Amino acid sequence: MKRIFSSIALAVIAAPTLAHETTREVVSQPDAADFIRAEAAVAPIIALIEAEDSQEAVKTAASGSALFASKRAELTSLGGQARNAVEIYGPVERCVLQSRDFTTELRFHLNYVCQHRDLLIQWKFNVDDLPAGMTITNLSFSDTF
């Protein structure tokens, strides 16, 4: 009976340790080339934002992901809000990469700051490395960052 209890106790104690070890091996860091590919996926969107075509920027960003297909109303609203930001804060002068981060080597977080005449706007992008290539899977913007 003591052997069974000891075996169970060891299994319970070892399980979290083994899970932690496995997690550490699974999560790996991307290399510089991965970030370059993620930035390249966002570059056409930034170019459209700088050209003050925010509606097309949102549409283009969403075109690569099947997840956005069911969110047409939200995308139209987001594009309209971005267009309103241009009307309120003035034309976009330029956009610069603010930060880049990752969750794993498969998901990247890119933040850009776009300079309008009267205010800065932050655009956030999640880019996933999917079998079809780097794909924007989430985007948002804010004037309060």
mmCIF file of C-alpha atoms in Angstrom:
data_model
loop_
_atom_site.group_PDB
_atom_site.id
_atom_site.type_symbol
_atom_site.label_atom_id
_atom_site.label_comp_id
_atom_site.label_asym_id
_atom_site.label_seq_id
_atom_site.Cartn_x
_atom_site.Cartn_y
_atom_site.Cartn_z
ATOM 1 C CA MET A 1 0.000 0.000 0.000
ATOM 2 C CA LYS A 2 2.851 2.359 0.823
ATOM 3 C CA ARG A 3 4.401 1.691 -2.603
ATOM 4 C CA ILE A 4 1.203 2.622 -4.408
ATOM 5 C CA PHE A 5 0.849 5.801 -2.361
ATOM 6 C CA SER A 6 4.510 6.688 -2.968
ATOM 7 C CA SER A 7 4.115 6.119 -6.715
ATOM 8 C CA ILE A 8 1.022 8.298 -6.870
ATOM 9 C CA ALA A 9 2.683 11.020 -4.802
ATOM 10 C CA LEU A 10 5.728 11.032 -7.082
ATOM 11 C CA ALA A 11 3.522 11.214 -10.168
ATOM 12 C CA VAL A 12 1.593 14.172 -8.760
ATOM 13 C CA ILE A 13 4.790 15.984 -7.801
ATOM 14 C CA ALA A 14 6.561 15.254 -11.090
ATOM 15 C CA ALA A 15 3.672 16.141 -13.428
ATOM 16 C CA PRO A 16 3.911 19.949 -13.067
ATOM 17 C CA THR A 17 7.683 19.787 -13.436
ATOM 18 C CA LEU A 18 7.446 17.709 -16.597
ATOM 19 C CA ALA A 19 4.761 19.993 -18.027
ATOM 20 C CA HIS A 20 6.942 23.020 -17.337
ATOM 21 C CA GLU A 21 9.902 21.406 -19.071
ATOM 22 C CA THR A 22 7.767 20.561 -22.110
ATOM 23 C CA THR A 23 6.404 24.096 -22.311
ATOM 24 C CA ARG A 24 9.873 25.550 -22.184
ATOM 25 C CA GLU A 25 10.912 23.422 -25.159
ATOM 26 C CA VAL A 26 7.808 24.196 -27.221
ATOM 27 C CA VAL A 27 7.924 27.998 -26.922
ATOM 28 C CA SER A 28 10.818 29.290 -28.939
ATOM 29 C CA GLN A 29 11.946 32.706 -30.053
ATOM 30 C CA PRO A 30 11.720 33.924 -33.624
ATOM 31 C CA ASP A 31 14.826 35.065 -35.433
ATOM 32 C CA ALA A 32 15.396 38.377 -37.234
ATOM 33 C CA ALA A 33 14.175 36.957 -40.557
ATOM 34 C CA ASP A 34 10.819 36.080 -38.961
ATOM 35 C CA PHE A 35 10.325 39.673 -37.815
ATOM 36 C CA ILE A 36 11.258 40.935 -41.287
ATOM 37 C CA ARG A 37 8.594 38.673 -42.812
ATOM 38 C CA ALA A 38 5.996 39.862 -40.278
ATOM 39 C CA GLU A 39 6.829 43.503 -40.987
ATOM 40 C CA ALA A 40 6.602 42.824 -44.731
ATOM 41 C CA ALA A 41 3.050 41.512 -44.240
ATOM 42 C CA VAL A 42 2.060 44.790 -42.567
ATOM 43 C CA ALA A 43 3.985 47.131 -44.918
ATOM 44 C CA PRO A 44 1.226 47.385 -47.583
ATOM 45 C CA ILE A 45 -1.292 48.269 -44.868
ATOM 46 C CA ILE A 46 0.946 51.006 -43.484
ATOM 47 C CA ALA A 47 1.422 52.346 -47.028
ATOM 48 C CA LEU A 48 -2.367 52.588 -47.429
ATOM 49 C CA ILE A 49 -2.710 54.333 -44.049
ATOM 50 C CA GLU A 50 -0.030 56.834 -45.080
ATOM 51 C CA ALA A 51 -1.905 57.341 -48.363
ATOM 52 C CA GLU A 52 -4.988 58.137 -46.231
ATOM 53 C CA ASP A 53 -6.958 55.189 -47.570
ATOM 54 C CA SER A 54 -7.830 53.701 -44.191
ATOM 55 C CA GLN A 55 -10.937 51.907 -45.475
ATOM 56 C CA GLU A 56 -8.814 50.047 -48.039
ATOM 57 C CA ALA A 57 -6.099 49.465 -45.396
ATOM 58 C CA VAL A 58 -8.571 47.652 -43.147
ATOM 59 C CA LYS A 59 -10.023 45.719 -46.094
ATOM 60 C CA THR A 60 -6.569 44.664 -47.301
ATOM 61 C CA ALA A 61 -5.443 43.664 -43.798
ATOM 62 C CA ALA A 62 -8.520 41.472 -43.415
ATOM 63 C CA SER A 63 -8.309 39.891 -46.860
ATOM 64 C CA GLY A 64 -5.604 37.407 -45.879
ATOM 65 C CA SER A 65 -7.487 35.746 -43.037
ATOM 66 C CA ALA A 66 -10.618 33.628 -43.286
ATOM 67 C CA LEU A 67 -11.406 34.651 -39.698
ATOM 68 C CA PHE A 68 -12.317 38.151 -40.872
ATOM 69 C CA ALA A 69 -14.898 36.902 -43.401
ATOM 70 C CA SER A 70 -17.622 36.769 -40.744
ATOM 71 C CA LYS A 71 -16.756 40.203 -39.374
ATOM 72 C CA ARG A 72 -17.691 42.445 -42.305
ATOM 73 C CA ALA A 73 -19.765 44.849 -40.195
ATOM 74 C CA GLU A 74 -16.964 45.264 -37.651
ATOM 75 C CA LEU A 75 -14.413 45.833 -40.410
ATOM 76 C CA THR A 76 -16.606 48.442 -42.098
ATOM 77 C CA SER A 77 -17.003 50.187 -38.748
ATOM 78 C CA LEU A 78 -13.256 50.085 -38.065
ATOM 79 C CA GLY A 79 -12.505 51.521 -41.507
ATOM 80 C CA GLY A 80 -15.040 54.294 -40.936
ATOM 81 C CA GLN A 81 -13.546 55.114 -37.535
ATOM 82 C CA ALA A 82 -10.080 55.318 -39.071
ATOM 83 C CA ARG A 83 -11.418 57.617 -41.798
ATOM 84 C CA ASN A 84 -13.020 59.803 -39.096
ATOM 85 C CA ALA A 85 -9.670 60.008 -37.296
ATOM 86 C CA VAL A 86 -8.140 61.486 -40.455
ATOM 87 C CA GLU A 87 -10.996 64.002 -40.688
ATOM 88 C CA ILE A 88 -10.574 65.008 -37.029
ATOM 89 C CA TYR A 89 -6.777 64.886 -36.582
ATOM 90 C CA GLY A 90 -5.686 65.816 -40.085
ATOM 91 C CA PRO A 91 -3.792 63.966 -42.774
ATOM 92 C CA VAL A 92 -1.263 61.252 -42.000
ATOM 93 C CA GLU A 93 2.278 62.562 -42.368
ATOM 94 C CA ARG A 94 4.114 59.291 -41.710
ATOM 95 C CA CYS A 95 4.057 56.056 -39.723
ATOM 96 C CA VAL A 96 6.943 54.512 -37.785
ATOM 97 C CA LEU A 97 7.424 51.142 -36.144
ATOM 98 C CA GLN A 98 7.009 51.682 -32.395
ATOM 99 C CA SER A 99 7.609 48.175 -31.095
ATOM 100 C CA ARG A 100 7.685 44.551 -32.066
ATOM 101 C CA ASP A 101 7.170 41.565 -29.827
ATOM 102 C CA PHE A 102 6.119 37.938 -30.048
ATOM 103 C CA THR A 103 4.095 35.338 -28.203
ATOM 104 C CA THR A 104 5.885 32.443 -29.880
ATOM 105 C CA GLU A 105 7.818 32.106 -33.106
ATOM 106 C CA LEU A 106 4.376 31.789 -34.720
ATOM 107 C CA ARG A 107 2.698 35.034 -33.483
ATOM 108 C CA PHE A 108 4.087 38.544 -33.742
ATOM 109 C CA HIS A 109 2.813 41.832 -32.297
ATOM 110 C CA LEU A 110 3.724 44.945 -34.275
ATOM 111 C CA ASN A 111 2.809 48.456 -33.118
ATOM 112 C CA TYR A 112 3.106 51.474 -35.390
ATOM 113 C CA VAL A 113 2.604 55.141 -34.543
ATOM 114 C CA CYS A 114 1.171 57.312 -37.296
ATOM 115 C CA GLN A 115 1.693 61.048 -37.157
ATOM 116 C CA HIS A 116 -1.342 63.126 -38.092
ATOM 117 C CA ARG A 117 -1.383 66.915 -38.201
ATOM 118 C CA ASP A 118 -2.853 67.203 -34.684
ATOM 119 C CA LEU A 119 -2.271 63.882 -32.911
ATOM 120 C CA LEU A 120 -0.472 60.535 -32.974
ATOM 121 C CA ILE A 121 -2.442 57.330 -33.589
ATOM 122 C CA GLN A 122 -1.181 53.862 -32.648
ATOM 123 C CA TRP A 123 -1.984 50.912 -34.907
ATOM 124 C CA LYS A 124 -1.604 47.387 -33.481
ATOM 125 C CA PHE A 125 -1.251 44.270 -35.608
ATOM 126 C CA ASN A 126 -1.072 40.586 -34.722
ATOM 127 C CA VAL A 127 0.656 38.635 -37.464
ATOM 128 C CA ASP A 128 0.556 34.835 -37.407
ATOM 129 C CA ASP A 129 2.937 32.555 -39.273
ATOM 130 C CA LEU A 130 0.385 30.208 -40.841
ATOM 131 C CA PRO A 131 0.982 27.485 -43.445
ATOM 132 C CA ALA A 132 -0.150 29.953 -46.137
ATOM 133 C CA GLY A 133 2.403 32.526 -44.927
ATOM 134 C CA MET A 134 2.432 35.547 -42.632
ATOM 135 C CA THR A 135 -1.183 36.588 -42.041
ATOM 136 C CA ILE A 136 -2.641 39.558 -40.175
ATOM 137 C CA THR A 137 -5.125 38.056 -37.720
ATOM 138 C CA ASN A 138 -5.998 41.125 -35.646
ATOM 139 C CA LEU A 139 -5.738 44.885 -36.019
ATOM 140 C CA SER A 140 -6.809 47.889 -34.017
ATOM 141 C CA PHE A 141 -5.936 51.538 -33.547
ATOM 142 C CA SER A 142 -6.147 54.026 -30.721
ATOM 143 C CA ASP A 143 -5.479 57.686 -30.032
ATOM 144 C CA THR A 144 -5.007 56.985 -26.296
ATOM 145 C CA PHE A 145 -1.799 55.030 -25.921
#
